[in-house]
Protein backbone atom coordinates (compact mmCIF):
# COMPACT_ATOMS: atom_id res chain seq x y z
CA UNK A 1 0.00 0.00 0.00
CA UNK A 2 1.53 3.31 -1.10
CA UNK A 3 1.90 5.94 1.60
CA UNK A 4 2.35 9.57 0.65
CA UNK A 5 2.12 12.45 3.08
CA UNK A 6 2.95 16.03 2.18
CA UNK A 7 6.07 17.18 3.97
CA UNK A 8 6.99 13.67 5.13
CA UNK A 9 9.83 11.55 3.73
CA UNK A 10 8.90 7.93 4.44
CA UNK A 11 12.18 6.47 3.21
CA UNK A 12 14.21 8.81 5.39
CA UNK A 13 12.02 8.12 8.42
CA UNK A 14 12.36 4.36 8.02
CA UNK A 15 16.11 4.49 7.43
CA UNK A 16 16.79 6.81 10.37
CA UNK A 17 14.58 4.80 12.72
CA UNK A 18 16.25 1.52 11.78
CA UNK A 19 19.68 3.15 12.03
CA UNK A 20 18.90 4.24 15.58
CA UNK A 21 17.80 0.74 16.57
CA UNK A 22 20.72 -0.97 14.86
CA UNK A 23 23.33 1.47 16.13
CA UNK A 24 24.60 2.32 12.65
CA UNK A 25 27.72 4.47 12.90
CA UNK A 26 28.48 3.42 16.47
CA UNK A 27 31.39 1.16 17.51
CA UNK A 28 30.18 -2.43 17.09
CA UNK A 29 26.84 -1.21 15.76
CA UNK A 30 25.01 -1.65 12.49
CA UNK A 31 23.53 -5.06 13.27
CA UNK A 32 20.90 -7.00 15.18
CA UNK A 33 23.18 -9.04 17.41
CA UNK A 34 20.45 -11.34 18.72
CA UNK A 35 18.88 -12.27 15.38
CA UNK A 36 22.25 -12.72 13.68
CA UNK A 37 23.49 -15.05 16.40
CA UNK A 38 20.32 -17.09 16.93
CA UNK A 39 18.39 -17.13 13.63
CA UNK A 40 19.81 -18.81 10.49
CA UNK A 41 20.28 -16.37 7.61
CA UNK A 42 17.91 -18.31 5.34
CA UNK A 43 15.15 -18.94 7.91
CA UNK A 44 11.67 -17.79 7.00
CA UNK A 45 8.76 -16.53 9.11
CA UNK A 46 5.08 -15.92 8.61
CA UNK A 47 3.75 -13.11 10.78
CA UNK A 48 0.42 -11.64 11.84
CA UNK A 49 -0.07 -8.22 13.39
CA UNK A 50 -3.26 -7.99 15.43
CA UNK A 51 -4.89 -5.65 17.93
CA UNK A 52 -5.85 -6.72 21.43
CA UNK A 53 -8.11 -3.65 21.89
CA UNK A 54 -10.81 -1.99 19.84
CA UNK A 55 -8.97 0.76 17.93
CA UNK A 56 -8.96 3.18 15.04
CA UNK A 57 -6.14 2.07 12.76
CA UNK A 58 -3.25 4.27 11.63
CA UNK A 59 0.24 3.52 10.37
CA UNK A 60 0.03 0.12 8.68
CA UNK A 61 1.67 1.25 5.40
CA UNK A 62 4.56 2.62 7.45
CA UNK A 63 4.95 -0.74 9.18
CA UNK A 64 5.04 -2.37 5.76
CA UNK A 65 7.83 0.01 4.74
CA UNK A 66 9.95 -1.06 7.73
CA UNK A 67 9.69 -4.73 6.78
CA UNK A 68 10.31 -4.14 3.09
CA UNK A 69 13.36 -1.99 3.86
CA UNK A 70 15.07 -5.12 5.23
CA UNK A 71 13.46 -7.70 2.93
CA UNK A 72 12.25 -6.16 -0.36
CA UNK A 73 10.82 -9.53 -1.44
CA UNK A 74 8.62 -9.92 1.63
CA UNK A 75 4.97 -10.72 0.96
CA UNK A 76 2.76 -8.23 2.80
CA UNK A 77 -1.04 -8.16 3.00
CA UNK A 78 -2.69 -5.23 4.77
CA UNK A 79 -6.10 -6.43 5.91
CA UNK A 80 -7.84 -3.22 7.06
CA UNK A 81 -8.00 0.33 5.78
CA UNK A 82 -6.32 3.29 7.44
CA UNK A 83 -8.77 5.06 9.72
CA UNK A 84 -10.96 1.97 10.09
CA UNK A 85 -12.60 1.23 13.44
CA UNK A 86 -11.94 -2.41 14.32
CA UNK A 87 -12.84 -4.57 17.33
CA UNK A 88 -10.36 -6.30 19.59
CA UNK A 89 -8.62 -9.40 18.19
CA UNK A 90 -8.70 -8.12 14.61
CA UNK A 91 -5.85 -9.18 12.30
CA UNK A 92 -4.37 -6.03 10.77
CA UNK A 93 -1.70 -7.39 8.42
CA UNK A 94 -0.01 -10.63 7.40
CA UNK A 95 3.43 -11.14 5.93
CA UNK A 96 5.94 -13.81 4.94
CA UNK A 97 9.64 -13.45 4.41
CA UNK A 98 13.09 -13.56 5.93
CA UNK A 99 12.94 -14.24 9.66
CA UNK A 100 15.90 -12.03 10.58
CA UNK A 101 14.40 -9.09 8.68
CA UNK A 102 11.06 -9.48 10.45
CA UNK A 103 12.61 -9.64 13.90
CA UNK A 104 14.87 -6.66 13.22
CA UNK A 105 12.02 -4.49 11.89
CA UNK A 106 9.45 -5.70 14.43
CA UNK A 107 9.89 -3.06 17.16
CA UNK A 108 10.14 -0.08 14.82
CA UNK A 109 7.02 -1.20 12.96
CA UNK A 110 5.06 -1.92 16.13
CA UNK A 111 6.08 1.28 17.91
CA UNK A 112 4.85 3.32 14.96
CA UNK A 113 1.49 1.57 14.56
CA UNK A 114 0.85 1.49 18.32
CA UNK A 115 1.57 5.20 18.67
CA UNK A 116 -0.39 6.39 15.65
CA UNK A 117 -3.34 4.08 16.30
CA UNK A 118 -3.35 5.25 19.92
CA UNK A 119 -3.73 8.84 18.74
CA UNK A 120 -6.43 7.95 16.20
CA UNK A 121 -8.33 5.99 18.86
CA UNK A 122 -8.22 8.85 21.37
CA UNK A 123 -9.36 11.32 18.71
CA UNK A 124 -12.33 9.10 17.87
CA UNK A 125 -13.31 9.06 21.57
CA UNK A 126 -13.25 12.85 21.66
CA UNK A 127 -15.33 13.11 18.49
CA UNK A 128 -17.93 10.80 20.01
CA UNK A 129 -17.94 12.68 23.30
CA UNK A 130 -18.27 16.01 21.51
CA UNK A 131 -21.31 14.67 19.62
CA UNK A 132 -21.63 17.82 17.56
CA UNK A 133 -21.37 17.68 13.75
CA UNK A 134 -21.39 21.47 13.62
CA UNK A 135 -18.16 21.74 15.61
CA UNK A 136 -14.73 20.56 14.41
CA UNK A 137 -12.19 18.88 16.69
CA UNK A 138 -8.65 20.20 16.20
CA UNK A 139 -5.23 19.11 17.35
CA UNK A 140 -2.41 21.50 18.37
CA UNK A 141 1.38 21.81 18.00
CA UNK A 142 1.88 19.67 21.12
CA UNK A 143 3.54 16.90 19.16
CA UNK A 144 6.69 14.83 19.66
CA UNK A 145 9.57 16.58 17.85
CA UNK A 146 10.14 14.96 14.47
CA UNK A 147 6.78 13.18 14.42
CA UNK A 148 4.39 16.07 13.75
CA UNK A 149 3.40 15.05 10.23
CA UNK A 150 2.68 11.49 11.34
CA UNK A 151 0.82 12.47 14.51
CA UNK A 152 -1.35 14.97 12.68
CA UNK A 153 -2.03 12.29 10.06
CA UNK A 154 -3.20 10.01 12.87
CA UNK A 155 -5.54 12.75 14.10
CA UNK A 156 -7.21 12.77 10.68
CA UNK A 157 -7.48 8.98 10.74
CA UNK A 158 -9.42 9.28 14.01
CA UNK A 159 -11.90 11.78 12.58
CA UNK A 160 -10.32 15.02 13.76
CA UNK A 161 -8.82 17.90 11.80
CA UNK A 162 -5.50 19.70 11.92
CA UNK A 163 -4.81 23.14 13.36
CA UNK A 164 -1.67 24.92 12.17
CA UNK A 165 1.00 22.55 10.93
CA UNK A 166 3.68 24.81 12.35
CA UNK A 167 4.77 28.36 12.95
CA UNK A 168 4.78 29.18 9.25
CA UNK A 169 1.19 28.75 8.02
CA UNK A 170 -0.73 31.15 10.29
CA UNK A 171 -0.07 33.72 12.96
CA UNK A 172 -1.29 32.81 16.42
CA UNK A 173 -1.12 35.73 18.79
CA UNK A 174 -0.97 34.57 22.42
CA UNK A 175 -0.47 36.26 25.78
CA UNK A 176 3.30 36.61 25.46
CA UNK A 177 2.97 38.28 22.06
CA UNK A 178 0.41 40.65 23.56
CA UNK A 179 2.71 41.31 26.50
CA UNK A 180 5.44 42.57 24.19
CA UNK A 181 3.12 44.43 21.79
CA UNK A 182 1.26 46.13 24.63
CA UNK A 183 -2.29 45.13 23.73
CA UNK A 184 -4.34 42.65 21.73
CA UNK A 185 -5.22 45.32 19.18
CA UNK A 186 -1.60 46.37 18.68
CA UNK A 187 -0.42 42.78 18.26
CA UNK A 188 -3.09 42.04 15.65
CA UNK A 189 -2.43 45.31 13.82
CA UNK A 190 1.26 44.43 13.54
CA UNK A 191 0.39 41.07 11.97
CA UNK A 192 -2.00 42.77 9.54
CA UNK A 193 0.66 45.33 8.62
CA UNK A 194 3.11 42.48 7.94
CA UNK A 195 0.70 41.06 5.36
CA UNK A 196 -0.26 37.93 7.29
CA UNK A 197 -3.45 36.47 5.82
CA UNK A 198 -4.59 34.20 8.67
CA UNK A 199 -4.39 35.75 12.12
CA UNK A 200 -5.61 33.70 15.06
CA UNK A 201 -5.83 35.76 18.22
CA UNK A 202 -6.10 34.23 21.67
CA UNK A 203 -8.37 36.07 24.09
CA UNK A 204 -9.11 35.08 27.67
CA UNK A 205 -11.42 37.98 28.53
CA UNK A 206 -14.62 39.22 26.97
CA UNK A 207 -13.29 42.79 26.73
CA UNK A 208 -10.50 41.65 24.38
CA UNK A 209 -12.89 40.39 21.72
CA UNK A 210 -13.95 43.62 20.05
CA UNK A 211 -10.44 45.13 19.92
CA UNK A 212 -9.13 41.92 18.31
CA UNK A 213 -11.89 41.93 15.71
CA UNK A 214 -11.55 45.61 14.92
CA UNK A 215 -7.81 45.19 14.46
CA UNK A 216 -8.29 42.44 11.86
CA UNK A 217 -8.13 39.02 13.56
CA UNK A 218 -9.48 36.29 11.29
CA UNK A 219 -10.20 33.78 14.09
CA UNK A 220 -10.60 34.06 17.82
CA UNK A 221 -9.18 31.44 20.17
CA UNK A 222 -11.31 31.63 23.32
CA UNK A 223 -8.95 30.35 25.98
CA UNK A 224 -9.95 28.72 29.28
CA UNK A 225 -13.53 30.00 29.23
CA UNK A 226 -16.39 28.08 30.81
CA UNK A 227 -19.53 27.27 28.79
CA UNK A 228 -21.46 30.35 29.98
CA UNK A 229 -18.65 32.74 29.02
CA UNK A 230 -18.13 30.92 25.72
CA UNK A 231 -21.79 31.46 24.83
CA UNK A 232 -21.43 35.15 25.61
CA UNK A 233 -18.29 35.36 23.49
CA UNK A 234 -19.90 33.56 20.54
CA UNK A 235 -22.86 35.95 20.72
CA UNK A 236 -20.52 38.98 20.71
CA UNK A 237 -18.60 37.69 17.72
CA UNK A 238 -21.93 37.13 15.92
CA UNK A 239 -20.41 35.06 13.13
CA UNK A 240 -17.92 37.68 11.99
CA UNK A 241 -15.00 35.24 12.33
CA UNK A 242 -14.71 31.59 13.35
CA UNK A 243 -14.37 30.90 17.05
CA UNK A 244 -12.31 28.22 18.78
CA UNK A 245 -12.53 26.96 22.36
CA UNK A 246 -9.30 25.78 23.96
CA UNK A 247 -7.82 25.06 27.36
CA UNK A 248 -8.91 22.57 29.99
CA UNK A 249 -10.91 20.46 27.56
CA UNK A 250 -11.22 16.73 28.24
CA UNK A 251 -13.72 13.95 27.63
CA UNK A 252 -15.91 15.24 30.45
CA UNK A 253 -16.05 18.87 29.30
CA UNK A 254 -15.87 18.77 25.51
CA UNK A 255 -19.59 18.24 24.88
CA UNK A 256 -20.66 21.28 26.91
CA UNK A 257 -18.00 23.51 25.37
CA UNK A 258 -18.78 22.43 21.80
CA UNK A 259 -22.48 23.06 22.43
CA UNK A 260 -21.85 26.77 23.06
CA UNK A 261 -21.77 27.51 19.34
CA UNK A 262 -18.00 27.65 18.77
CA UNK A 263 -16.79 26.48 15.38
CA UNK A 264 -13.77 24.59 16.69
CA UNK A 265 -12.54 22.89 19.84
CA UNK A 266 -8.78 22.27 20.11
CA UNK A 267 -7.29 19.65 22.42
CA UNK A 268 -3.55 19.30 23.00
CA UNK A 269 -3.73 15.92 24.68
CA UNK A 270 -4.79 14.24 21.41
CA UNK A 271 -1.13 14.08 20.42
CA UNK A 272 0.54 14.89 23.73
CA UNK A 273 -1.01 12.22 25.94
CA UNK A 274 -2.54 9.47 23.80
CA UNK A 275 -1.70 5.98 25.16
CA UNK A 276 -0.24 3.43 22.76
CA UNK A 277 -2.70 0.96 21.30
CA UNK A 278 -2.24 -2.66 22.40
CA UNK A 279 -1.06 -4.26 19.16
CA UNK A 280 1.10 -7.34 18.84
CA UNK A 281 3.00 -9.48 16.35
CA UNK A 282 3.03 -13.26 16.28
CA UNK A 283 5.45 -15.26 14.14
CA UNK A 284 5.41 -18.83 12.83
CA UNK A 285 8.51 -20.51 11.31
CA UNK A 286 8.11 -21.52 7.67
mmCIF file of C-alpha atoms in Angstrom:
data_model
loop_
_atom_site.group_PDB
_atom_site.id
_atom_site.type_symbol
_atom_site.label_atom_id
_atom_site.label_comp_id
_atom_site.label_asym_id
_atom_site.label_seq_id
_atom_site.Cartn_x
_atom_site.Cartn_y
_atom_site.Cartn_z
ATOM 1 C CA UNK A 1 0.000 0.000 0.000
ATOM 2 C CA UNK A 2 1.532 3.306 -1.097
ATOM 3 C CA UNK A 3 1.901 5.940 1.600
ATOM 4 C CA UNK A 4 2.349 9.567 0.653
ATOM 5 C CA UNK A 5 2.122 12.445 3.085
ATOM 6 C CA UNK A 6 2.946 16.029 2.178
ATOM 7 C CA UNK A 7 6.065 17.175 3.968
ATOM 8 C CA UNK A 8 6.986 13.667 5.135
ATOM 9 C CA UNK A 9 9.826 11.552 3.726
ATOM 10 C CA UNK A 10 8.900 7.930 4.443
ATOM 11 C CA UNK A 11 12.179 6.466 3.210
ATOM 12 C CA UNK A 12 14.212 8.806 5.387
ATOM 13 C CA UNK A 13 12.023 8.121 8.415
ATOM 14 C CA UNK A 14 12.358 4.358 8.020
ATOM 15 C CA UNK A 15 16.113 4.487 7.434
ATOM 16 C CA UNK A 16 16.787 6.811 10.372
ATOM 17 C CA UNK A 17 14.577 4.801 12.717
ATOM 18 C CA UNK A 18 16.249 1.517 11.782
ATOM 19 C CA UNK A 19 19.683 3.145 12.029
ATOM 20 C CA UNK A 20 18.895 4.238 15.578
ATOM 21 C CA UNK A 21 17.799 0.736 16.571
ATOM 22 C CA UNK A 22 20.723 -0.975 14.857
ATOM 23 C CA UNK A 23 23.328 1.468 16.129
ATOM 24 C CA UNK A 24 24.601 2.318 12.654
ATOM 25 C CA UNK A 25 27.720 4.466 12.897
ATOM 26 C CA UNK A 26 28.476 3.422 16.472
ATOM 27 C CA UNK A 27 31.393 1.158 17.509
ATOM 28 C CA UNK A 28 30.185 -2.427 17.088
ATOM 29 C CA UNK A 29 26.845 -1.206 15.755
ATOM 30 C CA UNK A 30 25.010 -1.653 12.491
ATOM 31 C CA UNK A 31 23.530 -5.063 13.273
ATOM 32 C CA UNK A 32 20.904 -6.997 15.183
ATOM 33 C CA UNK A 33 23.179 -9.042 17.414
ATOM 34 C CA UNK A 34 20.449 -11.343 18.716
ATOM 35 C CA UNK A 35 18.884 -12.268 15.382
ATOM 36 C CA UNK A 36 22.253 -12.721 13.678
ATOM 37 C CA UNK A 37 23.493 -15.054 16.398
ATOM 38 C CA UNK A 38 20.324 -17.093 16.930
ATOM 39 C CA UNK A 39 18.391 -17.126 13.631
ATOM 40 C CA UNK A 40 19.813 -18.813 10.486
ATOM 41 C CA UNK A 41 20.280 -16.374 7.614
ATOM 42 C CA UNK A 42 17.911 -18.314 5.339
ATOM 43 C CA UNK A 43 15.147 -18.943 7.907
ATOM 44 C CA UNK A 44 11.667 -17.792 6.996
ATOM 45 C CA UNK A 45 8.761 -16.530 9.108
ATOM 46 C CA UNK A 46 5.082 -15.920 8.614
ATOM 47 C CA UNK A 47 3.748 -13.114 10.781
ATOM 48 C CA UNK A 48 0.425 -11.640 11.840
ATOM 49 C CA UNK A 49 -0.069 -8.215 13.391
ATOM 50 C CA UNK A 50 -3.255 -7.987 15.435
ATOM 51 C CA UNK A 51 -4.890 -5.651 17.926
ATOM 52 C CA UNK A 52 -5.849 -6.722 21.428
ATOM 53 C CA UNK A 53 -8.106 -3.652 21.890
ATOM 54 C CA UNK A 54 -10.809 -1.992 19.838
ATOM 55 C CA UNK A 55 -8.968 0.756 17.935
ATOM 56 C CA UNK A 56 -8.963 3.180 15.042
ATOM 57 C CA UNK A 57 -6.136 2.068 12.760
ATOM 58 C CA UNK A 58 -3.252 4.270 11.628
ATOM 59 C CA UNK A 59 0.236 3.524 10.368
ATOM 60 C CA UNK A 60 0.029 0.116 8.675
ATOM 61 C CA UNK A 61 1.667 1.252 5.398
ATOM 62 C CA UNK A 62 4.561 2.625 7.451
ATOM 63 C CA UNK A 63 4.950 -0.740 9.179
ATOM 64 C CA UNK A 64 5.043 -2.366 5.758
ATOM 65 C CA UNK A 65 7.827 0.010 4.737
ATOM 66 C CA UNK A 66 9.947 -1.055 7.728
ATOM 67 C CA UNK A 67 9.691 -4.727 6.784
ATOM 68 C CA UNK A 68 10.313 -4.139 3.090
ATOM 69 C CA UNK A 69 13.363 -1.994 3.859
ATOM 70 C CA UNK A 70 15.071 -5.124 5.230
ATOM 71 C CA UNK A 71 13.461 -7.704 2.930
ATOM 72 C CA UNK A 72 12.253 -6.164 -0.364
ATOM 73 C CA UNK A 73 10.816 -9.532 -1.439
ATOM 74 C CA UNK A 74 8.620 -9.924 1.628
ATOM 75 C CA UNK A 75 4.966 -10.721 0.964
ATOM 76 C CA UNK A 76 2.764 -8.231 2.802
ATOM 77 C CA UNK A 77 -1.035 -8.157 3.003
ATOM 78 C CA UNK A 78 -2.695 -5.228 4.765
ATOM 79 C CA UNK A 79 -6.102 -6.429 5.907
ATOM 80 C CA UNK A 80 -7.844 -3.218 7.064
ATOM 81 C CA UNK A 81 -8.004 0.331 5.777
ATOM 82 C CA UNK A 82 -6.321 3.289 7.436
ATOM 83 C CA UNK A 83 -8.765 5.056 9.724
ATOM 84 C CA UNK A 84 -10.965 1.969 10.092
ATOM 85 C CA UNK A 85 -12.601 1.232 13.435
ATOM 86 C CA UNK A 86 -11.937 -2.407 14.323
ATOM 87 C CA UNK A 87 -12.836 -4.571 17.330
ATOM 88 C CA UNK A 88 -10.358 -6.305 19.586
ATOM 89 C CA UNK A 89 -8.622 -9.403 18.193
ATOM 90 C CA UNK A 90 -8.701 -8.117 14.614
ATOM 91 C CA UNK A 91 -5.854 -9.177 12.305
ATOM 92 C CA UNK A 92 -4.373 -6.030 10.768
ATOM 93 C CA UNK A 93 -1.702 -7.385 8.420
ATOM 94 C CA UNK A 94 -0.005 -10.625 7.396
ATOM 95 C CA UNK A 95 3.435 -11.144 5.933
ATOM 96 C CA UNK A 96 5.937 -13.809 4.941
ATOM 97 C CA UNK A 97 9.641 -13.448 4.408
ATOM 98 C CA UNK A 98 13.087 -13.557 5.931
ATOM 99 C CA UNK A 99 12.941 -14.242 9.663
ATOM 100 C CA UNK A 100 15.895 -12.033 10.578
ATOM 101 C CA UNK A 101 14.404 -9.088 8.680
ATOM 102 C CA UNK A 102 11.063 -9.483 10.451
ATOM 103 C CA UNK A 103 12.606 -9.644 13.898
ATOM 104 C CA UNK A 104 14.872 -6.657 13.218
ATOM 105 C CA UNK A 105 12.019 -4.489 11.893
ATOM 106 C CA UNK A 106 9.448 -5.695 14.426
ATOM 107 C CA UNK A 107 9.894 -3.061 17.162
ATOM 108 C CA UNK A 108 10.139 -0.084 14.823
ATOM 109 C CA UNK A 109 7.019 -1.199 12.961
ATOM 110 C CA UNK A 110 5.063 -1.923 16.134
ATOM 111 C CA UNK A 111 6.083 1.285 17.905
ATOM 112 C CA UNK A 112 4.846 3.325 14.957
ATOM 113 C CA UNK A 113 1.494 1.570 14.564
ATOM 114 C CA UNK A 114 0.855 1.485 18.317
ATOM 115 C CA UNK A 115 1.572 5.201 18.675
ATOM 116 C CA UNK A 116 -0.389 6.390 15.651
ATOM 117 C CA UNK A 117 -3.339 4.075 16.302
ATOM 118 C CA UNK A 118 -3.351 5.247 19.919
ATOM 119 C CA UNK A 119 -3.726 8.838 18.739
ATOM 120 C CA UNK A 120 -6.430 7.950 16.203
ATOM 121 C CA UNK A 121 -8.328 5.991 18.857
ATOM 122 C CA UNK A 122 -8.224 8.845 21.367
ATOM 123 C CA UNK A 123 -9.357 11.319 18.709
ATOM 124 C CA UNK A 124 -12.326 9.101 17.873
ATOM 125 C CA UNK A 125 -13.315 9.058 21.568
ATOM 126 C CA UNK A 126 -13.255 12.849 21.662
ATOM 127 C CA UNK A 127 -15.331 13.114 18.492
ATOM 128 C CA UNK A 128 -17.932 10.799 20.006
ATOM 129 C CA UNK A 129 -17.939 12.685 23.304
ATOM 130 C CA UNK A 130 -18.272 16.011 21.509
ATOM 131 C CA UNK A 131 -21.309 14.668 19.618
ATOM 132 C CA UNK A 132 -21.630 17.822 17.560
ATOM 133 C CA UNK A 133 -21.369 17.679 13.750
ATOM 134 C CA UNK A 134 -21.388 21.471 13.623
ATOM 135 C CA UNK A 135 -18.160 21.739 15.609
ATOM 136 C CA UNK A 136 -14.732 20.565 14.413
ATOM 137 C CA UNK A 137 -12.193 18.879 16.691
ATOM 138 C CA UNK A 138 -8.651 20.200 16.199
ATOM 139 C CA UNK A 139 -5.231 19.112 17.348
ATOM 140 C CA UNK A 140 -2.407 21.501 18.372
ATOM 141 C CA UNK A 141 1.379 21.808 18.004
ATOM 142 C CA UNK A 142 1.884 19.674 21.122
ATOM 143 C CA UNK A 143 3.545 16.897 19.157
ATOM 144 C CA UNK A 144 6.691 14.831 19.658
ATOM 145 C CA UNK A 145 9.571 16.581 17.850
ATOM 146 C CA UNK A 146 10.141 14.963 14.468
ATOM 147 C CA UNK A 147 6.780 13.183 14.424
ATOM 148 C CA UNK A 148 4.392 16.068 13.751
ATOM 149 C CA UNK A 149 3.399 15.050 10.232
ATOM 150 C CA UNK A 150 2.679 11.488 11.340
ATOM 151 C CA UNK A 151 0.822 12.470 14.506
ATOM 152 C CA UNK A 152 -1.353 14.971 12.680
ATOM 153 C CA UNK A 153 -2.031 12.288 10.057
ATOM 154 C CA UNK A 154 -3.201 10.011 12.869
ATOM 155 C CA UNK A 155 -5.540 12.754 14.098
ATOM 156 C CA UNK A 156 -7.208 12.768 10.684
ATOM 157 C CA UNK A 157 -7.485 8.982 10.744
ATOM 158 C CA UNK A 158 -9.423 9.282 14.012
ATOM 159 C CA UNK A 159 -11.903 11.778 12.583
ATOM 160 C CA UNK A 160 -10.323 15.023 13.764
ATOM 161 C CA UNK A 161 -8.818 17.904 11.799
ATOM 162 C CA UNK A 162 -5.502 19.704 11.922
ATOM 163 C CA UNK A 163 -4.806 23.136 13.363
ATOM 164 C CA UNK A 164 -1.670 24.920 12.174
ATOM 165 C CA UNK A 165 1.001 22.552 10.929
ATOM 166 C CA UNK A 166 3.682 24.806 12.351
ATOM 167 C CA UNK A 167 4.774 28.363 12.954
ATOM 168 C CA UNK A 168 4.777 29.177 9.249
ATOM 169 C CA UNK A 169 1.190 28.751 8.015
ATOM 170 C CA UNK A 170 -0.732 31.153 10.287
ATOM 171 C CA UNK A 171 -0.073 33.724 12.961
ATOM 172 C CA UNK A 172 -1.293 32.805 16.424
ATOM 173 C CA UNK A 173 -1.123 35.733 18.795
ATOM 174 C CA UNK A 174 -0.973 34.573 22.424
ATOM 175 C CA UNK A 175 -0.472 36.259 25.778
ATOM 176 C CA UNK A 176 3.303 36.607 25.460
ATOM 177 C CA UNK A 177 2.974 38.279 22.060
ATOM 178 C CA UNK A 178 0.411 40.651 23.555
ATOM 179 C CA UNK A 179 2.712 41.312 26.498
ATOM 180 C CA UNK A 180 5.443 42.570 24.185
ATOM 181 C CA UNK A 181 3.120 44.428 21.790
ATOM 182 C CA UNK A 182 1.260 46.129 24.627
ATOM 183 C CA UNK A 183 -2.292 45.130 23.726
ATOM 184 C CA UNK A 184 -4.341 42.647 21.734
ATOM 185 C CA UNK A 185 -5.223 45.315 19.180
ATOM 186 C CA UNK A 186 -1.597 46.372 18.677
ATOM 187 C CA UNK A 187 -0.416 42.780 18.257
ATOM 188 C CA UNK A 188 -3.090 42.042 15.652
ATOM 189 C CA UNK A 189 -2.425 45.314 13.819
ATOM 190 C CA UNK A 190 1.261 44.426 13.539
ATOM 191 C CA UNK A 191 0.395 41.073 11.968
ATOM 192 C CA UNK A 192 -2.000 42.773 9.543
ATOM 193 C CA UNK A 193 0.659 45.334 8.622
ATOM 194 C CA UNK A 194 3.111 42.481 7.940
ATOM 195 C CA UNK A 195 0.701 41.064 5.356
ATOM 196 C CA UNK A 196 -0.259 37.929 7.291
ATOM 197 C CA UNK A 197 -3.452 36.473 5.821
ATOM 198 C CA UNK A 198 -4.592 34.196 8.666
ATOM 199 C CA UNK A 199 -4.387 35.754 12.119
ATOM 200 C CA UNK A 200 -5.615 33.701 15.060
ATOM 201 C CA UNK A 201 -5.828 35.764 18.221
ATOM 202 C CA UNK A 202 -6.098 34.234 21.674
ATOM 203 C CA UNK A 203 -8.374 36.071 24.093
ATOM 204 C CA UNK A 204 -9.108 35.080 27.671
ATOM 205 C CA UNK A 205 -11.418 37.975 28.532
ATOM 206 C CA UNK A 206 -14.622 39.222 26.973
ATOM 207 C CA UNK A 207 -13.290 42.790 26.735
ATOM 208 C CA UNK A 208 -10.504 41.649 24.383
ATOM 209 C CA UNK A 209 -12.894 40.389 21.719
ATOM 210 C CA UNK A 210 -13.947 43.620 20.045
ATOM 211 C CA UNK A 211 -10.436 45.134 19.915
ATOM 212 C CA UNK A 212 -9.129 41.922 18.315
ATOM 213 C CA UNK A 213 -11.890 41.930 15.713
ATOM 214 C CA UNK A 214 -11.554 45.611 14.923
ATOM 215 C CA UNK A 215 -7.810 45.187 14.463
ATOM 216 C CA UNK A 216 -8.287 42.439 11.862
ATOM 217 C CA UNK A 217 -8.130 39.022 13.563
ATOM 218 C CA UNK A 218 -9.482 36.293 11.287
ATOM 219 C CA UNK A 219 -10.195 33.778 14.086
ATOM 220 C CA UNK A 220 -10.601 34.059 17.825
ATOM 221 C CA UNK A 221 -9.184 31.439 20.172
ATOM 222 C CA UNK A 222 -11.311 31.633 23.323
ATOM 223 C CA UNK A 223 -8.955 30.355 25.984
ATOM 224 C CA UNK A 224 -9.946 28.717 29.281
ATOM 225 C CA UNK A 225 -13.527 30.001 29.231
ATOM 226 C CA UNK A 226 -16.388 28.077 30.806
ATOM 227 C CA UNK A 227 -19.529 27.274 28.792
ATOM 228 C CA UNK A 228 -21.461 30.352 29.976
ATOM 229 C CA UNK A 229 -18.654 32.740 29.019
ATOM 230 C CA UNK A 230 -18.132 30.918 25.720
ATOM 231 C CA UNK A 231 -21.792 31.456 24.832
ATOM 232 C CA UNK A 232 -21.432 35.148 25.612
ATOM 233 C CA UNK A 233 -18.292 35.358 23.487
ATOM 234 C CA UNK A 234 -19.895 33.565 20.538
ATOM 235 C CA UNK A 235 -22.859 35.954 20.720
ATOM 236 C CA UNK A 236 -20.523 38.978 20.709
ATOM 237 C CA UNK A 237 -18.600 37.686 17.720
ATOM 238 C CA UNK A 238 -21.932 37.132 15.924
ATOM 239 C CA UNK A 239 -20.413 35.055 13.133
ATOM 240 C CA UNK A 240 -17.916 37.681 11.992
ATOM 241 C CA UNK A 241 -14.996 35.241 12.326
ATOM 242 C CA UNK A 242 -14.711 31.590 13.345
ATOM 243 C CA UNK A 243 -14.368 30.895 17.046
ATOM 244 C CA UNK A 244 -12.313 28.216 18.780
ATOM 245 C CA UNK A 245 -12.525 26.961 22.358
ATOM 246 C CA UNK A 246 -9.298 25.784 23.959
ATOM 247 C CA UNK A 247 -7.818 25.061 27.362
ATOM 248 C CA UNK A 248 -8.905 22.567 29.994
ATOM 249 C CA UNK A 249 -10.906 20.456 27.563
ATOM 250 C CA UNK A 250 -11.217 16.730 28.239
ATOM 251 C CA UNK A 251 -13.717 13.954 27.630
ATOM 252 C CA UNK A 252 -15.915 15.238 30.455
ATOM 253 C CA UNK A 253 -16.050 18.870 29.299
ATOM 254 C CA UNK A 254 -15.873 18.773 25.513
ATOM 255 C CA UNK A 255 -19.588 18.240 24.883
ATOM 256 C CA UNK A 256 -20.660 21.284 26.906
ATOM 257 C CA UNK A 257 -18.003 23.513 25.366
ATOM 258 C CA UNK A 258 -18.776 22.427 21.804
ATOM 259 C CA UNK A 259 -22.485 23.057 22.428
ATOM 260 C CA UNK A 260 -21.850 26.772 23.063
ATOM 261 C CA UNK A 261 -21.768 27.506 19.338
ATOM 262 C CA UNK A 262 -17.999 27.652 18.769
ATOM 263 C CA UNK A 263 -16.789 26.482 15.377
ATOM 264 C CA UNK A 264 -13.771 24.590 16.692
ATOM 265 C CA UNK A 265 -12.536 22.887 19.836
ATOM 266 C CA UNK A 266 -8.785 22.275 20.112
ATOM 267 C CA UNK A 267 -7.289 19.648 22.415
ATOM 268 C CA UNK A 268 -3.552 19.304 23.003
ATOM 269 C CA UNK A 269 -3.735 15.920 24.676
ATOM 270 C CA UNK A 270 -4.793 14.244 21.415
ATOM 271 C CA UNK A 271 -1.127 14.084 20.422
ATOM 272 C CA UNK A 272 0.538 14.887 23.727
ATOM 273 C CA UNK A 273 -1.015 12.218 25.935
ATOM 274 C CA UNK A 274 -2.544 9.466 23.796
ATOM 275 C CA UNK A 275 -1.699 5.983 25.160
ATOM 276 C CA UNK A 276 -0.243 3.433 22.762
ATOM 277 C CA UNK A 277 -2.700 0.959 21.296
ATOM 278 C CA UNK A 278 -2.239 -2.662 22.399
ATOM 279 C CA UNK A 279 -1.060 -4.261 19.162
ATOM 280 C CA UNK A 280 1.103 -7.342 18.842
ATOM 281 C CA UNK A 281 3.003 -9.476 16.347
ATOM 282 C CA UNK A 282 3.029 -13.261 16.282
ATOM 283 C CA UNK A 283 5.450 -15.258 14.145
ATOM 284 C CA UNK A 284 5.415 -18.831 12.829
ATOM 285 C CA UNK A 285 8.511 -20.511 11.308
ATOM 286 C CA UNK A 286 8.115 -21.516 7.667
#
